[in-house]
Amino acid sequence: RKEVEQDPGPFNVPEGATVAFNCTYSNSASQSFFWYRQDCRKEPKLLMSVYSSGNEDGRFTAQLNRASQYISLLIRDSKLSDSATYLCVVNSADSWGKLQFGAGTQVVVTP
Amino acid sequence: DGGITQSPKYLFRKEGQNVTLSCEQNLNHDAMYWYRQDPGQGLRLIYYSQIVNDFQKGDIAEGYSVSREKKESFPLTVTSAQKNPTAFYLCATRSSYNEQFFGPGTRLTVL
């Protein structure tokens, strides 16, 4: 079983709509959680860290559910520029500082 | 202007050749990483270094080598022993908050 699993999508979203997707992780001892955004043929860029209490950054909201071992990302009022692959990232329990990356969820925002 | 630079952006290698990918950072981060990404796949860890003169194998180290003689630099050599080296190679550093930051990547193609 992979340490981090994501629905690959694509999630096709009309402009202005809301989209949400989850990521599950296998190791209950994981401590750090992040969402990264990756555009086609570019490097991943940090979108936001995910805190235990949940956090919001503009139109983006991240939640952590430790009991069920998943994190979520919600995008409100989707823009065309939100089209990208969103990577879920979790720290590895066997080595501090070694992160495990999900394969990504593709989001396509359409006019 | 702080950041991570990788060179070259594109690299073509003949079978049987060794090639070295450069990664330089001026973020003053101790930890540095090398990942490989194949089309439609997640990032896989090749090697990482948490401090100068020390490095550890990641999940797919076979056919690769690294050195960490300076804090700013973490070059990756792709040796002829790597059977399928065509991929997108990403270098990253890690902040004290466990966030990773990526360079722009090098696309390696074997001819």
mmCIF file with all atom_site columns, N, CA, C and O in Angstrom, chain A residues 25-42:
data_model
loop_
_atom_site.group_PDB
_atom_site.id
_atom_site.type_symbol
_atom_site.label_atom_id
_atom_site.label_alt_id
_atom_site.label_comp_id
_atom_site.label_asym_id
_atom_site.label_entity_id
_atom_site.label_seq_id
_atom_site.pdbx_PDB_ins_code
_atom_site.Cartn_x
_atom_site.Cartn_y
_atom_site.Cartn_z
_atom_site.occupancy
_atom_site.B_iso_or_equiv
_atom_site.pdbx_formal_charge
_atom_site.auth_seq_id
_atom_site.auth_comp_id
_atom_site.auth_asym_id
_atom_site.auth_atom_id
_atom_site.pdbx_PDB_model_num
ATOM 1  N N  . TYR A 1 25 ? -3.414 8.982  3.991   1.00 0.00 ? 25 TYR A N  1
ATOM 2  C CA . TYR A 1 25 ? -2.052 8.591  4.330   1.00 0.00 ? 25 TYR A CA 1
ATOM 3  C C  . TYR A 1 25 ? -2.107 7.382  5.257   1.00 0.00 ? 25 TYR A C  1
ATOM 4  O O  . TYR A 1 25 ? -3.069 7.207  6.009   1.00 0.00 ? 25 TYR A O  1
ATOM 5  N N  . SER A 1 26 ? -1.077 6.562  5.180   1.00 0.00 ? 26 SER A N  1
ATOM 6  C CA . SER A 1 26 ? -1.151 5.260  5.860   1.00 0.00 ? 26 SER A CA 1
ATOM 7  C C  . SER A 1 26 ? -0.540 5.254  7.251   1.00 0.00 ? 26 SER A C  1
ATOM 8  O O  . SER A 1 26 ? -0.916 4.423  8.090   1.00 0.00 ? 26 SER A O  1
ATOM 9  N N  . ASN A 1 27 ? 0.399  6.171  7.513   1.00 0.00 ? 27 ASN A N  1
ATOM 10 C CA . ASN A 1 27 ? 1.111  6.098  8.786   1.00 0.00 ? 27 ASN A CA 1
ATOM 11 C C  . ASN A 1 27 ? 0.540  7.072  9.799   1.00 0.00 ? 27 ASN A C  1
ATOM 12 O O  . ASN A 1 27 ? 0.614  8.281  9.624   1.00 0.00 ? 27 ASN A O  1
ATOM 13 N N  . SER A 1 28 ? -0.014 6.539  10.860  1.00 0.00 ? 28 SER A N  1
ATOM 14 C CA . SER A 1 28 ? -0.669 7.377  11.863  1.00 0.00 ? 28 SER A CA 1
ATOM 15 C C  . SER A 1 28 ? 0.315  8.277  12.613  1.00 0.00 ? 28 SER A C  1
ATOM 16 O O  . SER A 1 28 ? -0.105 9.225  13.277  1.00 0.00 ? 28 SER A O  1
ATOM 17 N N  . ALA A 1 29 ? 1.616  7.984  12.514  1.00 0.00 ? 29 ALA A N  1
ATOM 18 C CA . ALA A 1 29 ? 2.611  8.795  13.220  1.00 0.00 ? 29 ALA A CA 1
ATOM 19 C C  . ALA A 1 29 ? 3.057  10.014 12.421  1.00 0.00 ? 29 ALA A C  1
ATOM 20 O O  . ALA A 1 29 ? 3.875  10.797 12.893  1.00 0.00 ? 29 ALA A O  1
ATOM 21 N N  . SER A 1 30 ? 2.557  10.186 11.214  1.00 0.00 ? 30 SER A N  1
ATOM 22 C CA . SER A 1 30 ? 2.932  11.343 10.401  1.00 0.00 ? 30 SER A CA 1
ATOM 23 C C  . SER A 1 30 ? 2.552  12.631 11.112  1.00 0.00 ? 30 SER A C  1
ATOM 24 O O  . SER A 1 30 ? 1.514  12.713 11.760  1.00 0.00 ? 30 SER A O  1
ATOM 25 N N  . GLN A 1 31 ? 3.424  13.638 10.957  1.00 0.00 ? 31 GLN A N  1
ATOM 26 C CA . GLN A 1 31 ? 3.243  14.872 11.724  1.00 0.00 ? 31 GLN A CA 1
ATOM 27 C C  . GLN A 1 31 ? 3.049  16.107 10.868  1.00 0.00 ? 31 GLN A C  1
ATOM 28 O O  . GLN A 1 31 ? 2.409  17.057 11.287  1.00 0.00 ? 31 GLN A O  1
ATOM 29 N N  . SER A 1 32 ? 3.654  16.115 9.695   1.00 0.00 ? 32 SER A N  1
ATOM 30 C CA . SER A 1 32 ? 3.605  17.316 8.847   1.00 0.00 ? 32 SER A CA 1
ATOM 31 C C  . SER A 1 32 ? 2.871  17.003 7.558   1.00 0.00 ? 32 SER A C  1
ATOM 32 O O  . SER A 1 32 ? 3.087  15.947 6.954   1.00 0.00 ? 32 SER A O  1
ATOM 33 N N  . PHE A 1 33 ? 2.019  17.963 7.144   1.00 0.00 ? 33 PHE A N  1
ATOM 34 C CA . PHE A 1 33 ? 1.173  17.744 5.976   1.00 0.00 ? 33 PHE A CA 1
ATOM 35 C C  . PHE A 1 33 ? 1.165  19.020 5.134   1.00 0.00 ? 33 PHE A C  1
ATOM 36 O O  . PHE A 1 33 ? 1.097  20.129 5.683   1.00 0.00 ? 33 PHE A O  1
ATOM 37 N N  . PHE A 1 34 ? 1.222  18.818 3.818   1.00 0.00 ? 34 PHE A N  1
ATOM 38 C CA . PHE A 1 34 ? 1.295  19.972 2.929   1.00 0.00 ? 34 PHE A CA 1
ATOM 39 C C  . PHE A 1 34 ? 0.495  19.698 1.664   1.00 0.00 ? 34 PHE A C  1
ATOM 40 O O  . PHE A 1 34 ? 0.344  18.547 1.250   1.00 0.00 ? 34 PHE A O  1
ATOM 41 N N  . TRP A 1 35 ? 0.064  20.773 1.029   1.00 0.00 ? 35 TRP A N  1
ATOM 42 C CA . TRP A 1 35 ? -0.445 20.716 -0.341  1.00 0.00 ? 35 TRP A CA 1
ATOM 43 C C  . TRP A 1 35 ? 0.512  21.520 -1.225  1.00 0.00 ? 35 TRP A C  1
ATOM 44 O O  . TRP A 1 35 ? 0.863  22.653 -0.898  1.00 0.00 ? 35 TRP A O  1
ATOM 45 N N  . TYR A 1 36 ? 0.918  20.895 -2.337  1.00 0.00 ? 36 TYR A N  1
ATOM 46 C CA . TYR A 1 36 ? 1.726  21.560 -3.335  1.00 0.00 ? 36 TYR A CA 1
ATOM 47 C C  . TYR A 1 36 ? 0.914  21.633 -4.631  1.00 0.00 ? 36 TYR A C  1
ATOM 48 O O  . TYR A 1 36 ? 0.057  20.793 -4.900  1.00 0.00 ? 36 TYR A O  1
ATOM 49 N N  . ARG A 1 37 ? 1.247  22.611 -5.430  1.00 0.00 ? 37 ARG A N  1
ATOM 50 C CA . ARG A 1 37 ? 0.650  22.750 -6.750  1.00 0.00 ? 37 ARG A CA 1
ATOM 51 C C  . ARG A 1 37 ? 1.756  22.545 -7.783  1.00 0.00 ? 37 ARG A C  1
ATOM 52 O O  . ARG A 1 37 ? 2.866  23.071 -7.637  1.00 0.00 ? 37 ARG A O  1
ATOM 53 N N  . GLN A 1 38 ? 1.434  21.767 -8.834  1.00 0.00 ? 38 GLN A N  1
ATOM 54 C CA . GLN A 1 38 ? 2.410  21.571 -9.907  1.00 0.00 ? 38 GLN A CA 1
ATOM 55 C C  . GLN A 1 38 ? 1.737  21.838 -11.241 1.00 0.00 ? 38 GLN A C  1
ATOM 56 O O  . GLN A 1 38 ? 0.762  21.177 -11.600 1.00 0.00 ? 38 GLN A O  1
ATOM 57 N N  . ASP A 1 39 ? 2.283  22.808 -11.960 1.00 0.00 ? 39 ASP A N  1
ATOM 58 C CA . ASP A 1 39 ? 1.827  23.072 -13.323 1.00 0.00 ? 39 ASP A CA 1
ATOM 59 C C  . ASP A 1 39 ? 2.581  22.159 -14.278 1.00 0.00 ? 39 ASP A C  1
ATOM 60 O O  . ASP A 1 39 ? 3.660  21.648 -13.969 1.00 0.00 ? 39 ASP A O  1
ATOM 61 N N  . CYS A 1 40 ? 1.992  21.998 -15.471 1.00 0.00 ? 40 CYS A N  1
ATOM 62 C CA . CYS A 1 40 ? 2.552  21.062 -16.446 1.00 0.00 ? 40 CYS A CA 1
ATOM 63 C C  . CYS A 1 40 ? 4.016  21.401 -16.743 1.00 0.00 ? 40 CYS A C  1
ATOM 64 O O  . CYS A 1 40 ? 4.350  22.537 -17.078 1.00 0.00 ? 40 CYS A O  1
ATOM 65 N N  . ARG A 1 41 ? 4.882  20.412 -16.570 1.00 0.00 ? 41 ARG A N  1
ATOM 66 C CA . ARG A 1 41 ? 6.298  20.513 -16.898 1.00 0.00 ? 41 ARG A CA 1
ATOM 67 C C  . ARG A 1 41 ? 7.051  21.559 -16.040 1.00 0.00 ? 41 ARG A C  1
ATOM 68 O O  . ARG A 1 41 ? 8.077  22.088 -16.451 1.00 0.00 ? 41 ARG A O  1
ATOM 69 N N  . LYS A 1 42 ? 6.498  21.831 -14.862 1.00 0.00 ? 42 LYS A N  1
ATOM 70 C CA . LYS A 1 42 ? 7.147  22.758 -13.945 1.00 0.00 ? 42 LYS A CA 1
ATOM 71 C C  . LYS A 1 42 ? 7.415  22.059 -12.610 1.00 0.00 ? 42 LYS A C  1
ATOM 72 O O  . LYS A 1 42 ? 6.949  20.955 -12.374 1.00 0.00 ? 42 LYS A O  1
#
